[in-house]
Amino acid sequence: EKRTMTQIEKNGYPDSIYINAAKIFQGIHTEKSKDTILVRYGDNSESPMLPFKDEHSRRVSYELAFSALKYQDLLEEILLDSSAYPCYSIPDELTSLLVVMLYDLQDRKFQERKIFAEEELVAEVQEIGHYLYRYMTKLAAALARCRIKHDALSIEYFVPETIWKQEQRASGLPFCVWINTFKISLQDVTRDLERKGLTKVESVSDFDHYTYAMDQHCHDVLVFPSSLKEELLNLDLFADCKLLLQ
């Protein structure tokens, strides 16, 4: 199951991820003042979030929503510059979904999303996806113009400086995971990690790359170097919810 989810991520996400990410984004997006508002986000508070398939799906949904939030101004500029917005066939209630899916589309270098046989399709996601693909060339050109206009090598240059500094600090911090003792014991986790080449050390001050430590106060919490985060999150231990990211 983990390998399937990893493969899906490289080609896009299941429809339920986009729906939930859009719902999260709707609640956290930056509200513009009435005299400057150009992109309108309707009220979709009555539409419920879909059940998360697992903890991994929950994490991915929130990551996608917050990525769209980071680049909200850029994404709105791309939509307006490409003339993909306003679109009178798409109600304001779906603008959040449009922005979230645009972020993912540019993150995949404007490659089409692969639909997997086991995926449950959602009509709104399919509609927005087809709409974005029709504007794909204009959207890519609009992004290129934005980069030239702002002399930006990549979209990371559009992140506000305060957020960029916070991310730089956070990226160097060790991260913690809970051991789900309902599914696995500490001994089995330790054995599994050692098979994957990780070495236990006494404290975070002893960290090298492939190392980890036990929390000094909670014996069901492990601490890892930040450099291992993406690699570890792809392990079966996380896919099976035996380890949970704190």
PDB file of C-alpha atoms in Angstrom:
ATOM      1  CA  GLU A   1       0.000   0.000   0.000  1.00  0.00           C
ATOM      2  CA  LYS A   2       2.878   2.358   0.791  1.00  0.00           C
ATOM      3  CA  ARG A   3       4.425   1.815  -2.638  1.00  0.00           C
ATOM      4  CA  THR A   4       1.090   2.614  -4.274  1.00  0.00           C
ATOM      5  CA  MET A   5       0.726   5.877  -2.343  1.00  0.00           C
ATOM      6  CA  THR A   6       4.305   6.892  -3.245  1.00  0.00           C
ATOM      7  CA  GLN A   7       3.584   6.203  -6.901  1.00  0.00           C
ATOM      8  CA  ILE A   8       0.368   8.221  -6.742  1.00  0.00           C
ATOM      9  CA  GLU A   9       2.213  11.200  -5.231  1.00  0.00           C
ATOM     10  CA  LYS A  10       4.643  11.318  -8.157  1.00  0.00           C
ATOM     11  CA  ASN A  11       1.704  11.572 -10.554  1.00  0.00           C
ATOM     12  CA  GLY A  12      -0.618  13.634  -8.394  1.00  0.00           C
ATOM     13  CA  TYR A  13      -2.942  12.699  -5.556  1.00  0.00           C
ATOM     14  CA  PRO A  14      -6.241  10.834  -5.191  1.00  0.00           C
ATOM     15  CA  ASP A  15      -9.315  13.047  -5.599  1.00  0.00           C
ATOM     16  CA  SER A  16     -10.080  12.876  -1.871  1.00  0.00           C
ATOM     17  CA  ILE A  17      -6.717  14.514  -1.065  1.00  0.00           C
ATOM     18  CA  TYR A  18      -7.514  17.523  -3.263  1.00  0.00           C
ATOM     19  CA  ILE A  19     -10.997  17.888  -1.771  1.00  0.00           C
ATOM     20  CA  ASN A  20      -9.720  17.814   1.801  1.00  0.00           C
ATOM     21  CA  ALA A  21      -6.738  20.079   1.035  1.00  0.00           C
ATOM     22  CA  ALA A  22      -9.110  22.598  -0.554  1.00  0.00           C
ATOM     23  CA  LYS A  23     -11.368  22.470   2.503  1.00  0.00           C
ATOM     24  CA  ILE A  24      -8.370  23.115   4.787  1.00  0.00           C
ATOM     25  CA  PHE A  25      -7.101  25.915   2.522  1.00  0.00           C
ATOM     26  CA  GLN A  26     -10.544  27.539   2.536  1.00  0.00           C
ATOM     27  CA  GLY A  27     -10.278  27.932   6.295  1.00  0.00           C
ATOM     28  CA  ILE A  28      -6.723  29.329   6.379  1.00  0.00           C
ATOM     29  CA  HIS A  29      -6.325  31.365   3.163  1.00  0.00           C
ATOM     30  CA  THR A  30      -5.432  35.043   3.417  1.00  0.00           C
ATOM     31  CA  GLU A  31      -8.471  37.304   3.152  1.00  0.00           C
ATOM     32  CA  LYS A  32      -7.782  40.401   1.031  1.00  0.00           C
ATOM     33  CA  SER A  33      -9.364  43.778   1.681  1.00  0.00           C
ATOM     34  CA  LYS A  34     -12.511  44.514  -0.302  1.00  0.00           C
ATOM     35  CA  ASP A  35     -10.833  47.206  -2.424  1.00  0.00           C
ATOM     36  CA  THR A  36      -7.992  44.887  -3.510  1.00  0.00           C
ATOM     37  CA  ILE A  37      -9.771  41.547  -3.836  1.00  0.00           C
ATOM     38  CA  LEU A  38      -9.505  40.044  -7.338  1.00  0.00           C
ATOM     39  CA  VAL A  39      -9.946  36.326  -6.642  1.00  0.00           C
ATOM     40  CA  ARG A  40     -13.072  35.418  -4.703  1.00  0.00           C
ATOM     41  CA  TYR A  41     -13.397  32.418  -2.395  1.00  0.00           C
ATOM     42  CA  GLY A  42     -16.995  31.444  -1.802  1.00  0.00           C
ATOM     43  CA  ASP A  43     -18.405  29.853   1.310  1.00  0.00           C
ATOM     44  CA  ASN A  44     -18.168  26.072   1.202  1.00  0.00           C
ATOM     45  CA  SER A  45     -18.482  25.620   4.963  1.00  0.00           C
ATOM     46  CA  GLU A  46     -21.427  23.264   4.528  1.00  0.00           C
ATOM     47  CA  SER A  47     -19.479  20.788   2.369  1.00  0.00           C
ATOM     48  CA  PRO A  48     -17.925  18.171   4.662  1.00  0.00           C
ATOM     49  CA  MET A  49     -14.366  16.878   4.499  1.00  0.00           C
ATOM     50  CA  LEU A  50     -14.032  13.323   3.231  1.00  0.00           C
ATOM     51  CA  PRO A  51     -12.803  10.694   5.719  1.00  0.00           C
ATOM     52  CA  PHE A  52      -9.016  10.412   5.710  1.00  0.00           C
ATOM     53  CA  LYS A  53      -7.908   7.019   4.452  1.00  0.00           C
ATOM     54  CA  ASP A  54      -5.038   6.942   6.947  1.00  0.00           C
ATOM     55  CA  GLU A  55      -2.607   9.194   8.802  1.00  0.00           C
ATOM     56  CA  HIS A  56      -0.491   9.564   5.679  1.00  0.00           C
ATOM     57  CA  SER A  57      -3.462  10.943   3.726  1.00  0.00           C
ATOM     58  CA  ARG A  58      -4.179  13.396   6.529  1.00  0.00           C
ATOM     59  CA  ARG A  59      -0.577  14.632   6.519  1.00  0.00           C
ATOM     60  CA  VAL A  60      -0.465  14.987   2.734  1.00  0.00           C
ATOM     61  CA  SER A  61      -3.760  16.920   2.695  1.00  0.00           C
ATOM     62  CA  TYR A  62      -2.485  19.430   5.230  1.00  0.00           C
ATOM     63  CA  GLU A  63       0.885  19.762   3.470  1.00  0.00           C
ATOM     64  CA  LEU A  64      -0.842  20.470   0.159  1.00  0.00           C
ATOM     65  CA  ALA A  65      -3.132  23.060   1.751  1.00  0.00           C
ATOM     66  CA  PHE A  66      -0.290  24.882   3.489  1.00  0.00           C
ATOM     67  CA  SER A  67       1.850  24.812   0.332  1.00  0.00           C
ATOM     68  CA  ALA A  68      -0.990  26.538  -1.522  1.00  0.00           C
ATOM     69  CA  LEU A  69      -1.233  29.060   1.334  1.00  0.00           C
ATOM     70  CA  LYS A  70       2.476  29.881   1.082  1.00  0.00           C
ATOM     71  CA  TYR A  71       2.144  30.689  -2.607  1.00  0.00           C
ATOM     72  CA  GLN A  72      -1.403  32.076  -2.567  1.00  0.00           C
ATOM     73  CA  ASP A  73      -0.425  35.457  -4.062  1.00  0.00           C
ATOM     74  CA  LEU A  74       1.614  33.826  -6.832  1.00  0.00           C
ATOM     75  CA  LEU A  75      -1.096  31.284  -7.667  1.00  0.00           C
ATOM     76  CA  GLU A  76      -3.734  34.018  -7.859  1.00  0.00           C
ATOM     77  CA  GLU A  77      -1.451  36.080 -10.112  1.00  0.00           C
ATOM     78  CA  ILE A  78      -0.978  33.076 -12.426  1.00  0.00           C
ATOM     79  CA  LEU A  79      -4.738  32.493 -12.647  1.00  0.00           C
ATOM     80  CA  LEU A  80      -5.415  36.133 -13.478  1.00  0.00           C
ATOM     81  CA  ASP A  81      -2.511  36.574 -15.902  1.00  0.00           C
ATOM     82  CA  SER A  82      -3.428  33.419 -17.834  1.00  0.00           C
ATOM     83  CA  SER A  83      -7.110  34.454 -18.022  1.00  0.00           C
ATOM     84  CA  ALA A  84      -8.031  31.134 -16.394  1.00  0.00           C
ATOM     85  CA  TYR A  85      -9.793  33.270 -13.768  1.00  0.00           C
ATOM     86  CA  PRO A  86     -12.479  34.482 -13.578  1.00  0.00           C
ATOM     87  CA  CYS A  87     -14.325  31.520 -15.033  1.00  0.00           C
ATOM     88  CA  TYR A  88     -18.099  31.801 -14.868  1.00  0.00           C
ATOM     89  CA  SER A  89     -18.619  28.044 -15.177  1.00  0.00           C
ATOM     90  CA  ILE A  90     -16.725  27.502 -11.893  1.00  0.00           C
ATOM     91  CA  PRO A  91     -18.519  28.837  -8.786  1.00  0.00           C
ATOM     92  CA  ASP A  92     -16.620  30.771  -6.117  1.00  0.00           C
ATOM     93  CA  GLU A  93     -17.113  27.790  -3.775  1.00  0.00           C
ATOM     94  CA  LEU A  94     -14.605  25.853  -5.915  1.00  0.00           C
ATOM     95  CA  THR A  95     -11.907  28.565  -6.042  1.00  0.00           C
ATOM     96  CA  SER A  96     -10.025  26.949  -3.160  1.00  0.00           C
ATOM     97  CA  LEU A  97      -9.961  23.667  -5.077  1.00  0.00           C
ATOM     98  CA  LEU A  98      -8.786  25.538  -8.189  1.00  0.00           C
ATOM     99  CA  VAL A  99      -5.869  27.129  -6.294  1.00  0.00           C
ATOM    100  CA  VAL A 100      -4.850  23.909  -4.531  1.00  0.00           C
ATOM    101  CA  MET A 101      -4.893  21.910  -7.768  1.00  0.00           C
ATOM    102  CA  LEU A 102      -2.982  24.660  -9.602  1.00  0.00           C
ATOM    103  CA  TYR A 103      -0.229  24.481  -6.982  1.00  0.00           C
ATOM    104  CA  ASP A 104       0.039  20.728  -7.479  1.00  0.00           C
ATOM    105  CA  LEU A 105      -0.055  21.069 -11.270  1.00  0.00           C
ATOM    106  CA  GLN A 106       2.896  23.468 -11.362  1.00  0.00           C
ATOM    107  CA  ASP A 107       4.708  21.332  -8.783  1.00  0.00           C
ATOM    108  CA  ARG A 108       4.444  18.444 -11.278  1.00  0.00           C
ATOM    109  CA  LYS A 109       5.873  20.691 -14.031  1.00  0.00           C
ATOM    110  CA  PHE A 110       2.433  20.860 -15.679  1.00  0.00           C
ATOM    111  CA  GLN A 111       2.355  17.131 -16.399  1.00  0.00           C
ATOM    112  CA  GLU A 112      -1.025  15.424 -16.541  1.00  0.00           C
ATOM    113  CA  ARG A 113      -2.154  13.533 -13.454  1.00  0.00           C
ATOM    114  CA  LYS A 114      -2.412   9.773 -13.721  1.00  0.00           C
ATOM    115  CA  ILE A 115      -5.707   8.257 -12.572  1.00  0.00           C
ATOM    116  CA  PHE A 116      -5.368   4.909 -10.817  1.00  0.00           C
ATOM    117  CA  ALA A 117      -7.918   2.116 -11.176  1.00  0.00           C
ATOM    118  CA  GLU A 118      -8.605   1.840  -7.429  1.00  0.00           C
ATOM    119  CA  GLU A 119      -9.198   5.580  -6.991  1.00  0.00           C
ATOM    120  CA  GLU A 120     -12.670   6.918  -6.163  1.00  0.00           C
ATOM    121  CA  LEU A 121     -13.299   9.880  -8.469  1.00  0.00           C
ATOM    122  CA  VAL A 122     -14.907  13.109  -7.253  1.00  0.00           C
ATOM    123  CA  ALA A 123     -16.844  15.096  -9.861  1.00  0.00           C
ATOM    124  CA  GLU A 124     -15.603  18.523  -8.701  1.00  0.00           C
ATOM    125  CA  VAL A 125     -11.952  17.427  -8.824  1.00  0.00           C
ATOM    126  CA  GLN A 126     -12.395  15.972 -12.290  1.00  0.00           C
ATOM    127  CA  GLU A 127     -14.061  19.192 -13.467  1.00  0.00           C
ATOM    128  CA  ILE A 128     -11.294  21.453 -12.125  1.00  0.00           C
ATOM    129  CA  GLY A 129      -8.602  19.096 -13.405  1.00  0.00           C
ATOM    130  CA  HIS A 130      -9.974  19.142 -16.952  1.00  0.00           C
ATOM    131  CA  TYR A 131     -10.344  22.921 -16.796  1.00  0.00           C
ATOM    132  CA  LEU A 132      -6.720  23.439 -15.724  1.00  0.00           C
ATOM    133  CA  TYR A 133      -5.450  21.104 -18.446  1.00  0.00           C
ATOM    134  CA  ARG A 134      -7.252  23.207 -21.064  1.00  0.00           C
ATOM    135  CA  TYR A 135      -5.306  26.228 -19.818  1.00  0.00           C
ATOM    136  CA  MET A 136      -2.055  24.334 -19.191  1.00  0.00           C
ATOM    137  CA  THR A 137       0.054  26.189 -21.783  1.00  0.00           C
ATOM    138  CA  LYS A 138      -1.245  29.612 -20.714  1.00  0.00           C
ATOM    139  CA  LEU A 139      -0.735  28.786 -17.018  1.00  0.00           C
ATOM    140  CA  ALA A 140       2.866  27.669 -17.612  1.00  0.00           C
ATOM    141  CA  ALA A 141       3.515  30.839 -19.634  1.00  0.00           C
ATOM    142  CA  ALA A 142       2.008  32.987 -16.864  1.00  0.00           C
ATOM    143  CA  LEU A 143       4.287  31.356 -14.287  1.00  0.00           C
ATOM    144  CA  ALA A 144       7.302  32.012 -16.537  1.00  0.00           C
ATOM    145  CA  ARG A 145       6.308  35.671 -16.881  1.00  0.00           C
ATOM    146  CA  CYS A 146       5.964  35.987 -13.091  1.00  0.00           C
ATOM    147  CA  ARG A 147       9.435  34.546 -12.600  1.00  0.00           C
ATOM    148  CA  ILE A 148      10.931  36.934 -15.166  1.00  0.00           C
ATOM    149  CA  LYS A 149       9.049  39.879 -13.698  1.00  0.00           C
ATOM    150  CA  HIS A 150      10.330  39.153 -10.193  1.00  0.00           C
ATOM    151  CA  ASP A 151      13.749  37.834 -11.334  1.00  0.00           C
ATOM    152  CA  ALA A 152      13.030  34.533  -9.554  1.00  0.00           C
ATOM    153  CA  LEU A 153      14.861  31.308 -10.380  1.00  0.00           C
ATOM    154  CA  SER A 154      12.079  29.189  -8.848  1.00  0.00           C
ATOM    155  CA  ILE A 155       8.788  29.654  -7.009  1.00  0.00           C
ATOM    156  CA  GLU A 156      10.612  29.363  -3.676  1.00  0.00           C
ATOM    157  CA  TYR A 157      11.712  32.964  -4.254  1.00  0.00           C
ATOM    158  CA  PHE A 158       8.079  34.051  -3.885  1.00  0.00           C
ATOM    159  CA  VAL A 159       7.822  32.893  -0.260  1.00  0.00           C
ATOM    160  CA  PRO A 160       7.614  35.902   2.101  1.00  0.00           C
ATOM    161  CA  GLU A 161      10.904  36.472   3.925  1.00  0.00           C
ATOM    162  CA  THR A 162       9.398  35.884   7.384  1.00  0.00           C
ATOM    163  CA  ILE A 163       8.063  32.457   6.317  1.00  0.00           C
ATOM    164  CA  TRP A 164      11.337  31.601   4.559  1.00  0.00           C
ATOM    165  CA  LYS A 165      13.306  32.313   7.761  1.00  0.00           C
ATOM    166  CA  GLN A 166      10.886  30.228   9.824  1.00  0.00           C
ATOM    167  CA  GLU A 167      11.239  27.315   7.407  1.00  0.00           C
ATOM    168  CA  GLN A 168      15.025  27.580   7.476  1.00  0.00           C
ATOM    169  CA  ARG A 169      14.992  27.337  11.267  1.00  0.00           C
ATOM    170  CA  ALA A 170      12.433  24.540  11.319  1.00  0.00           C
ATOM    171  CA  SER A 171      14.273  22.504   8.670  1.00  0.00           C
ATOM    172  CA  GLY A 172      17.247  22.085  10.990  1.00  0.00           C
ATOM    173  CA  LEU A 173      15.284  20.948  14.038  1.00  0.00           C
ATOM    174  CA  PRO A 174      15.161  17.265  15.033  1.00  0.00           C
ATOM    175  CA  PHE A 175      11.710  15.719  14.744  1.00  0.00           C
ATOM    176  CA  CYS A 176       9.837  13.330  17.008  1.00  0.00           C
ATOM    177  CA  VAL A 177       7.692  10.274  16.316  1.00  0.00           C
ATOM    178  CA  TRP A 178       5.361   8.317  18.572  1.00  0.00           C
ATOM    179  CA  ILE A 179       5.553   4.543  18.702  1.00  0.00           C
ATOM    180  CA  ASN A 180       2.046   3.169  18.280  1.00  0.00           C
ATOM    181  CA  THR A 181       2.326   0.499  20.976  1.00  0.00           C
ATOM    182  CA  PHE A 182      -1.071  -0.930  19.979  1.00  0.00           C
ATOM    183  CA  LYS A 183       0.597  -2.133  16.767  1.00  0.00           C
ATOM    184  CA  ILE A 184       4.310  -2.577  17.519  1.00  0.00           C
ATOM    185  CA  SER A 185       6.702  -2.766  20.463  1.00  0.00           C
ATOM    186  CA  LEU A 186       9.742  -0.579  21.085  1.00  0.00           C
ATOM    187  CA  GLN A 187      11.971  -3.623  20.607  1.00  0.00           C
ATOM    188  CA  ASP A 188      10.489  -4.384  17.188  1.00  0.00           C
ATOM    189  CA  VAL A 189      10.838  -0.745  16.095  1.00  0.00           C
ATOM    190  CA  THR A 190      14.468  -0.701  17.229  1.00  0.00           C
ATOM    191  CA  ARG A 191      15.165  -3.942  15.389  1.00  0.00           C
ATOM    192  CA  ASP A 192      13.498  -2.642  12.215  1.00  0.00           C
ATOM    193  CA  LEU A 193      15.420   0.643  12.299  1.00  0.00           C
ATOM    194  CA  GLU A 194      18.719  -1.134  12.848  1.00  0.00           C
ATOM    195  CA  ARG A 195      18.007  -3.394   9.844  1.00  0.00           C
ATOM    196  CA  LYS A 196      17.623  -0.208   7.806  1.00  0.00           C
ATOM    197  CA  GLY A 197      21.049   1.012   8.928  1.00  0.00           C
ATOM    198  CA  LEU A 198      20.138   3.420  11.741  1.00  0.00           C
ATOM    199  CA  THR A 199      22.156   3.528  14.952  1.00  0.00           C
ATOM    200  CA  LYS A 200      20.798   4.478  18.366  1.00  0.00           C
ATOM    201  CA  VAL A 201      22.718   7.236  20.180  1.00  0.00           C
ATOM    202  CA  GLU A 202      22.329   8.668  23.674  1.00  0.00           C
ATOM    203  CA  SER A 203      21.101  12.179  22.793  1.00  0.00           C
ATOM    204  CA  VAL A 204      20.503  14.607  19.932  1.00  0.00           C
ATOM    205  CA  SER A 205      23.951  16.098  20.510  1.00  0.00           C
ATOM    206  CA  ASP A 206      25.376  12.786  19.223  1.00  0.00           C
ATOM    207  CA  PHE A 207      23.367  12.852  15.980  1.00  0.00           C
ATOM    208  CA  ASP A 208      25.031  11.902  12.754  1.00  0.00           C
ATOM    209  CA  HIS A 209      22.970  11.284   9.618  1.00  0.00           C
ATOM    210  CA  TYR A 210      21.660   7.703  10.174  1.00  0.00           C
ATOM    211  CA  THR A 211      21.086   7.923  13.910  1.00  0.00           C
ATOM    212  CA  TYR A 212      18.197   8.319  16.337  1.00  0.00           C
ATOM    213  CA  ALA A 213      17.670   8.732  20.080  1.00  0.00           C
ATOM    214  CA  MET A 214      14.977   7.966  22.620  1.00  0.00           C
ATOM    215  CA  ASP A 215      13.213  10.876  24.248  1.00  0.00           C
ATOM    216  CA  GLN A 216      14.550  11.286  27.775  1.00  0.00           C
ATOM    217  CA  HIS A 217      11.095  11.666  29.322  1.00  0.00           C
ATOM    218  CA  CYS A 218       8.770   9.632  27.091  1.00  0.00           C
ATOM    219  CA  HIS A 219       9.931   6.105  26.345  1.00  0.00           C
ATOM    220  CA  ASP A 220       7.488   5.694  23.456  1.00  0.00           C
ATOM    221  CA  VAL A 221       8.913   8.704  21.571  1.00  0.00           C
ATOM    222  CA  LEU A 222      11.917   8.599  19.244  1.00  0.00           C
ATOM    223  CA  VAL A 223      13.873  11.599  17.957  1.00  0.00           C
ATOM    224  CA  PHE A 224      15.543  11.760  14.526  1.00  0.00           C
ATOM    225  CA  PRO A 225      17.757  14.255  12.642  1.00  0.00           C
ATOM    226  CA  SER A 226      15.849  16.560  10.297  1.00  0.00           C
ATOM    227  CA  SER A 227      17.835  15.237   7.312  1.00  0.00           C
ATOM    228  CA  LEU A 228      16.096  11.848   7.639  1.00  0.00           C
ATOM    229  CA  LYS A 229      12.506  13.135   7.640  1.00  0.00           C
ATOM    230  CA  GLU A 230      11.446  12.508   4.044  1.00  0.00           C
ATOM    231  CA  GLU A 231      13.257   9.169   3.874  1.00  0.00           C
ATOM    232  CA  LEU A 232      11.678   7.906   7.086  1.00  0.00           C
ATOM    233  CA  LEU A 233       8.156   9.013   6.194  1.00  0.00           C
ATOM    234  CA  ASN A 234       8.260   6.627   3.237  1.00  0.00           C
ATOM    235  CA  LEU A 235       8.901   3.592   5.444  1.00  0.00           C
ATOM    236  CA  ASP A 236       6.244   0.930   5.981  1.00  0.00           C
ATOM    237  CA  LEU A 237       6.395   1.772   9.686  1.00  0.00           C
ATOM    238  CA  PHE A 238       4.652   5.075   8.901  1.00  0.00           C
ATOM    239  CA  ALA A 239       2.398   3.717   6.158  1.00  0.00           C
ATOM    240  CA  ASP A 240       1.127   1.089   8.603  1.00  0.00           C
ATOM    241  CA  CYS A 241       0.746   3.726  11.381  1.00  0.00           C
ATOM    242  CA  LYS A 242       3.210   1.882  13.624  1.00  0.00           C
ATOM    243  CA  LEU A 243       5.132   5.151  13.911  1.00  0.00           C
ATOM    244  CA  LEU A 244       3.277   8.478  13.986  1.00  0.00           C
ATOM    245  CA  LEU A 245       4.852  11.840  13.221  1.00  0.00           C
ATOM    246  CA  GLN A 246       4.385  14.249  16.124  1.00  0.00           C
TER     247      GLN A 246
END
